[in-house]
Amino acid sequence: MYLRQVAARLLRRIRIPKQSIYSSYYGIPANMLPNLLSSTRKCSYKYGFGNYGSRANHKRSFLLTIMAGQAAIFHGIYANPVLADASNGSSAETESEGANITGLRKIEDGSVISNVHTSKWRIFTDNGREYFLQGKLDEAEKFFLSALEEAKKGFGDRDPHVASACNNLAELYRVRKLFDKAEPLYLEAVKILEESFGADDIRVGAAFHNLGQFYLVQRKLDESRKSYEIKGRVLGLGHVDYADTLYHLGTVLYLQGKEKDAEAVIQDSIRILEEAGQGESIMCIRRLRYLAQIYLKSNRLAEAENVQRKILHIVELSQGWKSMDTVIAAERLALTLRSAGSLKEAQELLERCLDTRKTILPEDHIQIGANMLHFARVAILKANRLRKIHIAEAFAELDRARDLLYNSTRIARQVLNKLRNQKGSRQKSRAPEETRREGRAALIILLQSLDTLGLLEITKQELQESMEEHPDPPSFGTKSAFFQCISAYKEFESDRLISDSPEVKVEYLSCLKRLSSLISNGEVKEIEVSGKATLQELNDEIKRVEGEISRYRKHKSKAGA
């Protein structure tokens, strides 16, 4: 009944100026229309291709991108759904082409008369989009199927509006992982747009972008790369939005193992943005971070350091040190410096990060605990470096590290206990995903802090042994931190939302192996975890956890995640 009433109202309004359709029905301000509806190949950057970072609405699970101007398909954030709207086109297009659009009749003042099918198509598209954004995919599918049917009846089988409807339905099937249903719809959208506008039209390039994303999700890397290359050819090498295509192409090449090619393409993407005056944009910073990650994974620490210094310089100038973006950039640089052996500068940066976090975050925030853990690890490395030249300073660094680790352990436990106490009401108070992330982060920090505390005790004992002629065997105190690490995992193991994670299990496995190694080389034959456990039982636990991690990785590999 509701749909019939809306359709009836639309049909009664038989003479509707085009700008009022866009500004009132779709909520687009009239002053956006000249750029948004341009039929030329030059597309407004703000409302057209790209600009993933600065316009993303992080409060939504899906990104809605309005499609306008003869069913031009605009794309959104990588791997996120991109829904499309369609319209009758810009005023410039309608003057020359509007009379030829099936089902629409041009009249003297440039407005159009909609037939019943085009009206239904518009309604079904909007309703499908709303249900899609609400996560009600069954309802959304019914409306998108109806929209596709009405688009064909109202505009003709080979009209760009049909391409729009195909794209929307394909996106829904992609989200539902019904890839066999999605692929022919993507290909049909591409084919219709090529027939309507030619192979070199920017809207065809955008459709190939959607197709490239679809293949990338499935790790069909060759097909994805070809789609991105076609879009790049359509846009042209000098186009600002080509930077976005290059970035996606670079990620595909990297996944294919073509590291040098990926690096060159991503560098070009960054260069284009910088030459266009967008070198300080969030988008450019994200691509610099990805480039730094490529360098880090290949152990090219000097190149990673240079990129991270550049990122820190950009965010520090634009946001100052009272910004979490600056703190995170500084911390990432500090961790790279730690790996490269530049311990003094790494420690200075981490100390500054910690001071800033304490001023802008609650005192028991898990990020403060993580910062303390990083700081302590650098202090232990400094102690090892000082052990042969300044033994007193080495002990001072270890004492400093111990204090930091006690505090990081305390903060992590507070977070975990708080989440456990809120377990009964967590569904009402916060999203399960948010709880899962915070809980796993806290458990990882707790396990890493206790593991590092055990290493600290080993380092301290080695320093003491170097001062004595007859060193003692490993003490129970040395192992106690590893006992606590295992006990901590067991304590929270029952909460699978937190503990059932490969990252958590890897940290737990690390503690198990360290303790097994220490006991194997020492005099203690039994350990206390939960009741008495023999060394054999400890090794059996190691094999069990290794098996769980292995099965997870195999499953992930098969799923293409």
XYZ file of C-alpha atoms in Angstrom:
561
model
C 0.000 0.000 0.000
C 2.786 2.390 0.925
C 4.614 1.870 -2.367
C 1.437 2.420 -4.386
C 0.728 5.674 -2.524
C 4.243 6.986 -3.133
C 4.086 5.974 -6.783
C 0.745 7.726 -7.168
C 2.130 10.928 -5.686
C 5.109 10.818 -8.030
C 2.921 10.256 -11.065
C 0.736 13.223 -10.150
C 3.849 15.420 -10.257
C 4.266 14.979 -14.000
C 6.340 18.100 -14.585
C 9.375 18.108 -12.308
C 12.422 20.299 -13.007
C 15.542 18.158 -12.959
C 17.338 20.117 -10.230
C 14.388 19.820 -7.881
C 14.413 16.035 -8.401
C 18.000 15.820 -7.205
C 17.885 18.419 -4.444
C 14.623 17.338 -2.839
C 14.290 13.645 -3.617
C 17.936 12.689 -3.070
C 18.878 15.426 -0.645
C 21.607 16.894 -2.865
C 22.094 20.679 -2.592
C 21.431 22.450 -5.846
C 24.882 24.081 -5.761
C 26.454 20.612 -6.082
C 24.624 19.778 -9.271
C 26.900 21.339 -11.909
C 29.851 19.216 -10.752
C 27.946 16.123 -9.739
C 25.991 15.830 -12.949
C 28.715 16.778 -15.362
C 28.704 14.540 -18.398
C 32.268 15.417 -19.379
C 35.165 13.114 -18.694
C 36.565 15.419 -16.039
C 34.832 14.342 -12.847
C 34.634 16.449 -9.687
C 37.127 14.980 -7.230
C 35.010 15.779 -4.211
C 31.899 14.052 -5.468
C 33.305 11.617 -7.976
C 36.039 9.029 -7.854
C 38.298 8.418 -4.883
C 38.653 10.455 -1.701
C 38.276 7.373 0.417
C 39.632 8.584 3.700
C 38.380 12.118 4.249
C 34.714 11.480 3.371
C 34.246 8.086 4.965
C 31.489 7.907 7.538
C 33.021 5.613 10.141
C 29.736 5.266 12.028
C 28.230 3.195 9.200
C 29.092 -0.355 8.277
C 28.509 0.385 4.605
C 29.376 3.359 2.418
C 26.630 4.830 0.277
C 27.817 6.658 -2.808
C 25.209 8.515 -4.843
C 25.247 7.737 -8.511
C 24.162 10.440 -10.897
C 24.521 11.570 -14.506
C 23.400 8.789 -16.865
C 24.049 6.017 -14.335
C 27.689 6.926 -13.732
C 29.022 4.471 -11.164
C 31.110 6.052 -8.441
C 33.177 3.864 -6.149
C 33.847 4.001 -2.425
C 36.112 2.506 0.183
C 38.057 -0.592 -0.862
C 36.060 -3.795 -0.392
C 33.025 -1.931 0.933
C 29.658 -2.049 -0.826
C 29.066 0.693 -3.376
C 25.405 1.285 -4.109
C 24.304 3.363 -7.026
C 21.466 5.729 -7.768
C 20.623 6.745 -11.297
C 18.949 9.747 -12.809
C 17.925 11.186 -16.102
C 21.221 12.991 -16.530
C 22.487 16.555 -16.515
C 20.796 19.394 -18.288
C 23.518 19.363 -20.932
C 23.016 15.666 -21.575
C 19.256 15.856 -21.637
C 19.233 18.547 -24.320
C 21.090 16.322 -26.731
C 20.229 12.825 -25.582
C 17.120 12.991 -23.424
C 14.717 12.544 -26.287
C 16.338 9.237 -27.112
C 16.001 7.697 -23.636
C 13.458 4.898 -23.723
C 10.375 5.601 -21.614
C 11.077 9.311 -21.028
C 9.575 12.168 -22.999
C 11.355 15.514 -23.233
C 9.166 18.606 -22.982
C 9.821 22.257 -23.677
C 11.237 23.383 -20.327
C 13.714 20.486 -20.129
C 11.867 18.529 -17.426
C 10.743 14.945 -17.950
C 7.662 12.839 -17.490
C 8.242 9.544 -15.699
C 6.304 6.456 -16.614
C 5.074 3.990 -14.017
C 8.090 1.702 -14.418
C 10.696 4.438 -13.914
C 8.829 5.631 -10.827
C 8.769 2.137 -9.393
C 12.442 1.682 -10.248
C 13.295 4.801 -8.264
C 11.254 3.700 -5.246
C 12.547 0.134 -5.274
C 16.132 1.354 -5.549
C 15.789 3.674 -2.553
C 14.053 1.037 -0.452
C 16.605 -1.583 -1.377
C 19.414 0.759 -0.440
C 17.881 1.555 2.939
C 17.398 -2.109 3.809
C 20.935 -2.834 2.606
C 22.423 -0.195 4.900
C 20.417 -1.646 7.785
C 21.864 -5.088 7.099
C 18.469 -6.514 6.103
C 19.804 -8.252 3.033
C 16.816 -10.491 2.259
C 14.518 -7.484 2.004
C 17.144 -5.499 0.083
C 17.533 -8.301 -2.461
C 13.795 -8.334 -3.213
C 13.760 -4.575 -3.864
C 16.946 -4.649 -5.975
C 15.545 -7.477 -8.105
C 12.345 -5.499 -8.596
C 14.353 -2.364 -9.400
C 16.280 -4.244 -12.091
C 13.039 -5.505 -13.636
C 11.422 -2.046 -13.613
C 14.584 -0.418 -15.021
C 14.424 -2.736 -18.027
C 10.726 -2.038 -18.552
C 11.008 1.707 -18.039
C 14.295 2.533 -19.748
C 15.036 -0.423 -22.010
C 17.256 -3.475 -21.575
C 20.491 -1.735 -22.628
C 20.061 1.564 -20.784
C 22.662 2.815 -18.228
C 19.953 2.785 -15.548
C 19.893 -0.983 -15.964
C 23.659 -0.996 -15.410
C 23.037 0.883 -12.152
C 20.498 -1.723 -11.032
C 22.870 -4.548 -11.986
C 25.651 -2.966 -9.952
C 23.478 -2.634 -6.844
C 22.348 -6.242 -7.010
C 25.924 -7.389 -7.659
C 27.166 -5.519 -4.587
C 24.534 -7.218 -2.454
C 25.538 -10.648 -3.759
C 29.202 -9.842 -3.129
C 28.461 -8.976 0.491
C 26.565 -12.265 0.807
C 29.517 -14.039 -0.853
C 27.263 -15.284 -3.651
C 30.059 -14.640 -6.113
C 28.601 -16.761 -8.940
C 25.520 -14.536 -8.960
C 27.462 -11.283 -8.582
C 30.007 -11.695 -11.392
C 27.610 -11.796 -14.394
C 25.839 -8.693 -13.049
C 29.116 -6.765 -12.787
C 30.050 -7.826 -16.307
C 26.615 -6.867 -17.629
C 26.951 -3.397 -16.081
C 30.342 -2.953 -17.762
C 28.995 -4.120 -21.128
C 25.963 -1.808 -21.045
C 28.076 1.215 -20.121
C 30.592 0.435 -22.871
C 27.754 0.237 -25.393
C 26.251 3.495 -24.128
C 29.334 5.662 -23.703
C 32.259 3.906 -25.372
C 35.166 1.962 -23.896
C 37.089 5.094 -22.891
C 34.372 6.769 -20.822
C 35.099 7.504 -17.176
C 31.915 5.709 -16.105
C 33.161 2.546 -17.759
C 36.419 2.944 -15.825
C 34.461 3.216 -12.585
C 32.549 0.040 -13.422
C 35.867 -1.739 -13.960
C 36.957 -0.480 -10.548
C 33.956 -2.208 -8.966
C 34.814 -5.358 -10.897
C 38.423 -5.116 -9.722
C 37.292 -4.899 -6.096
C 35.063 -7.921 -6.599
C 37.945 -10.015 -7.927
C 40.329 -8.744 -5.241
C 37.999 -9.905 -2.465
C 38.206 -13.407 -3.925
C 41.977 -13.138 -4.416
C 41.538 -13.519 -8.183
C 44.536 -11.292 -8.561
C 45.124 -11.508 -12.321
C 41.524 -10.555 -13.079
C 41.611 -7.793 -10.473
C 44.834 -6.357 -11.876
C 43.435 -6.314 -15.427
C 40.324 -4.461 -14.244
C 42.366 -1.807 -12.465
C 44.653 -1.438 -15.478
C 41.650 -0.800 -17.724
C 40.355 1.842 -15.340
C 43.813 3.447 -15.296
C 43.882 3.590 -19.093
C 40.457 5.225 -19.154
C 41.328 7.873 -16.570
C 44.724 8.749 -18.008
C 48.071 8.828 -16.225
C 47.781 12.454 -15.154
C 44.330 12.208 -13.584
C 44.220 12.733 -9.822
C 41.802 9.856 -9.415
C 44.282 7.629 -11.218
C 46.271 7.720 -7.966
C 43.495 5.710 -6.363
C 43.587 3.150 -9.161
C 47.363 2.872 -8.850
C 47.066 2.245 -5.128
C 44.605 -0.608 -5.614
C 46.714 -1.995 -8.431
C 49.729 -1.828 -6.117
C 47.967 -3.867 -3.439
C 47.106 -6.508 -6.041
C 50.686 -6.659 -7.303
C 51.986 -6.986 -3.753
C 49.615 -9.867 -3.038
C 50.872 -11.495 -6.241
C 54.401 -11.348 -4.832
C 55.531 -8.634 -7.261
C 57.002 -6.454 -4.533
C 59.128 -4.146 -6.680
C 56.290 -3.488 -9.126
C 53.899 -2.844 -6.230
C 56.329 -0.451 -4.618
C 56.793 1.534 -7.847
C 53.046 1.767 -8.495
C 52.230 2.890 -4.936
C 55.029 5.467 -5.087
C 53.472 6.829 -8.282
C 50.109 6.980 -6.532
C 51.642 9.060 -3.735
C 53.504 11.291 -6.199
C 50.316 12.115 -8.118
C 48.554 13.124 -4.900
C 51.504 15.263 -3.818
C 51.692 17.018 -7.197
C 47.961 17.730 -6.937
C 48.451 19.392 -3.540
C 47.050 16.468 -1.562
C 50.302 15.283 -0.029
C 49.027 16.037 3.483
C 45.630 14.400 3.009
C 44.502 11.417 5.076
C 44.426 9.402 1.867
C 48.062 10.130 1.101
C 49.139 9.391 4.683
C 47.422 6.003 4.530
C 49.271 5.140 1.372
C 52.556 6.211 2.904
C 51.797 3.893 5.825
C 51.131 1.013 3.451
C 54.430 1.685 1.683
C 56.200 1.681 5.057
C 54.596 -1.682 5.850
C 55.939 -3.114 2.600
C 59.426 -1.977 3.574
C 59.098 -3.385 7.090
C 57.921 -6.792 5.892
C 60.980 -7.045 3.665
C 63.201 -5.798 6.526
C 64.149 -2.605 4.674
C 64.286 -0.610 7.869
C 66.038 2.468 6.491
C 63.394 3.012 3.794
C 60.596 2.384 6.304
C 62.162 4.869 8.710
C 62.329 7.580 6.040
C 58.663 7.130 5.120
C 57.587 7.114 8.777
C 59.570 10.278 9.485
C 57.738 11.908 6.595
C 54.367 10.831 8.023
C 55.271 12.129 11.491
C 56.397 15.450 10.029
C 53.081 15.872 8.176
C 50.803 15.074 11.113
C 52.908 16.962 13.649
C 52.742 20.147 11.567
C 49.016 19.824 10.921
C 47.800 18.534 14.296
C 50.502 19.061 16.903
C 51.499 16.677 19.671
C 48.149 16.733 21.448
C 46.747 14.501 18.708
C 46.452 10.718 18.723
C 47.384 10.673 15.023
C 50.727 12.261 15.901
C 51.253 9.884 18.833
C 50.544 6.821 16.681
C 52.864 8.065 13.915
C 55.629 8.689 16.469
C 55.139 5.282 18.087
C 55.381 3.486 14.740
C 58.603 5.327 13.982
C 59.930 4.451 17.458
C 59.283 0.747 16.920
C 61.140 0.860 13.606
C 64.025 2.692 15.277
C 64.075 0.010 17.981
C 64.389 -2.699 15.333
C 67.163 -0.713 13.645
C 69.062 -0.365 16.938
C 68.504 3.397 17.392
C 67.481 2.855 20.993
C 68.070 6.352 22.394
C 65.777 8.089 19.894
C 63.235 5.268 20.130
C 63.112 5.659 23.917
C 62.730 9.440 23.677
C 59.839 9.126 21.228
C 58.080 6.461 23.302
C 58.448 8.547 26.449
C 56.912 11.510 24.688
C 54.085 9.334 23.366
C 53.429 8.049 26.884
C 53.322 11.552 28.358
C 50.857 12.676 25.675
C 48.632 9.636 26.066
C 48.436 10.207 29.821
C 47.101 13.720 29.200
C 44.402 12.824 26.663
C 43.349 9.274 27.649
C 41.957 7.765 30.877
C 44.718 6.510 33.165
C 43.684 2.865 32.718
C 43.365 2.980 28.913
C 44.858 -0.064 27.206
C 46.864 2.136 24.821
C 48.795 3.462 27.815
C 49.571 -0.118 28.833
C 50.761 -0.938 25.302
C 52.951 2.178 25.260
C 54.528 1.126 28.567
C 55.234 -2.339 27.165
C 57.049 -0.887 24.125
C 58.989 1.463 26.384
C 60.047 -1.424 28.660
C 61.283 -3.516 25.750
C 63.554 -0.686 24.598
C 64.885 -0.320 28.163
C 65.766 -4.039 28.267
C 67.622 -3.733 24.964
C 69.526 -0.742 26.343
C 70.430 -2.755 29.447
C 71.886 -5.503 27.262
C 73.917 -2.913 25.384
C 75.205 -1.335 28.610
C 76.057 -4.573 30.411
C 79.723 -4.582 29.416
C 80.431 -0.886 29.870
C 78.095 0.577 32.542
C 76.733 -2.222 34.684
C 75.049 0.170 37.125
C 73.200 1.918 34.293
C 72.175 -1.460 32.913
C 70.551 -2.383 36.224
C 68.843 1.026 36.324
C 67.316 0.403 32.904
C 66.054 -2.986 34.052
C 64.474 -1.456 37.149
C 62.798 1.124 34.950
C 61.545 -1.604 32.627
C 60.184 -3.624 35.553
C 58.131 -0.673 36.805
C 56.709 -0.122 33.336
C 55.820 -3.799 32.952
C 54.132 -3.953 36.341
C 51.962 -1.025 35.270
C 51.179 -2.399 31.805
C 50.201 -5.701 33.434
C 48.017 -3.903 35.948
C 46.228 -1.868 33.270
C 45.610 -4.921 31.066
C 44.153 -6.855 34.003
C 41.901 -3.929 34.903
C 40.523 -3.795 31.374
C 39.929 -7.542 31.262
C 38.279 -7.645 34.675
C 36.073 -4.717 33.743
C 34.937 -6.466 30.568
C 34.317 -9.682 32.466
C 32.203 -7.858 35.058
C 30.207 -6.235 32.256
C 29.713 -9.524 30.409
C 26.083 -9.856 31.395
C 25.175 -6.442 30.038
C 27.729 -6.053 27.236
C 25.138 -6.710 24.525
C 23.123 -3.756 25.748
C 25.937 -1.321 26.442
C 28.316 -1.799 23.494
C 28.780 -3.648 20.239
C 30.180 -7.210 20.499
C 32.878 -6.378 17.942
C 34.086 -3.444 20.028
C 34.208 -5.631 23.141
C 36.046 -8.350 21.249
C 38.715 -5.962 19.961
C 39.333 -4.329 23.327
C 39.364 -7.645 25.186
C 41.782 -9.312 22.784
C 44.066 -6.293 22.792
C 44.123 -6.301 26.597
C 44.825 -10.052 26.794
C 47.629 -9.763 24.235
C 49.186 -6.864 26.174
C 48.888 -8.868 29.417
C 50.557 -11.952 27.917
C 53.283 -9.904 26.228
C 53.965 -7.923 29.414
C 54.340 -11.070 31.510
C 56.467 -12.716 28.838
C 58.703 -9.626 28.679
C 58.893 -9.575 32.463
C 60.219 -13.127 32.330
C 62.862 -12.051 29.802
C 63.766 -9.134 32.056
C 64.377 -11.529 34.954
C 66.591 -13.656 32.718
C 68.571 -10.589 31.635
C 68.965 -9.451 35.233
C 70.161 -12.890 36.320
C 72.687 -12.941 33.485
C 74.020 -9.567 34.629
C 74.366 -10.880 38.156
C 76.052 -14.045 36.921
C 78.594 -11.995 34.966
C 79.680 -10.473 38.275
C 80.067 -13.841 40.019
C 82.593 -16.586 39.520
C 80.120 -19.480 40.015
C 76.666 -18.657 38.654
C 73.580 -20.341 40.088
C 71.112 -22.350 38.002
C 67.910 -20.604 36.875
C 65.779 -19.676 39.876
C 62.075 -20.242 40.316
C 61.687 -16.434 40.381
C 62.959 -16.294 36.818
C 60.187 -18.623 35.719
C 57.397 -17.089 37.786
C 56.497 -14.494 35.145
C 56.003 -17.256 32.570
C 53.833 -19.160 35.054
C 51.703 -16.043 35.416
C 51.512 -15.685 31.653
C 50.075 -19.190 31.262
C 47.753 -18.723 34.232
C 46.467 -15.462 32.733
C 45.530 -17.208 29.493
C 43.809 -20.018 31.385
C 41.925 -17.471 33.475
C 40.304 -15.869 30.418
C 40.257 -18.904 28.123
C 36.599 -19.597 28.841
C 35.629 -16.237 27.331
C 36.089 -17.321 23.722
C 35.068 -13.917 22.409
C 38.409 -12.731 23.790
C 40.709 -15.774 23.845
C 39.738 -17.575 20.622
C 42.040 -15.604 18.375
C 45.238 -16.685 16.546
C 47.005 -13.534 17.767
C 46.203 -14.374 21.388
C 47.186 -18.025 20.909
C 50.533 -17.026 19.372
C 51.399 -15.034 22.510
C 50.275 -17.894 24.749
C 52.396 -20.315 22.692
C 55.416 -18.059 23.117
C 55.072 -18.236 26.909
C 54.664 -22.016 26.806
C 57.808 -22.497 24.730
C 59.942 -20.199 26.850
C 58.884 -21.947 30.028
C 59.409 -25.397 28.505
C 62.917 -24.404 27.424
C 63.817 -23.013 30.843
C 62.520 -26.038 32.723
C 64.256 -28.432 30.324
C 67.567 -26.759 31.123
C 66.957 -26.366 34.854
C 66.311 -28.500 37.892
C 62.560 -27.951 38.340
C 60.586 -30.969 37.109
C 57.026 -29.842 37.800
C 55.182 -26.572 37.397
C 52.062 -25.195 38.932
C 49.549 -23.873 36.397
C 46.182 -25.224 37.437
C 47.038 -28.171 39.590
C 50.338 -29.916 38.900
C 51.521 -30.316 35.334
C 54.561 -32.249 34.224
C 56.974 -31.083 31.547
C 55.429 -33.650 29.201
C 51.988 -32.161 29.769
C 53.424 -28.727 29.045
C 54.849 -29.970 25.734
C 51.507 -31.613 24.917
C 49.850 -28.232 25.441
C 52.347 -26.680 23.037
C 51.433 -29.210 20.345
C 47.713 -28.610 20.924
C 48.003 -24.838 20.529
C 50.265 -25.191 17.484
C 47.624 -27.412 15.919
C 44.880 -24.854 16.567
C 46.929 -22.065 14.995
C 47.800 -24.247 11.996
C 44.174 -25.193 11.394
C 43.119 -21.568 11.572
C 45.727 -20.525 9.003
C 44.742 -23.316 6.635
C 41.092 -22.348 6.934
C 41.950 -18.703 6.305
C 44.020 -19.627 3.268
C 41.206 -21.718 1.777
C 38.676 -18.967 2.425
C 40.906 -16.468 0.615
C 40.718 -14.065 3.564
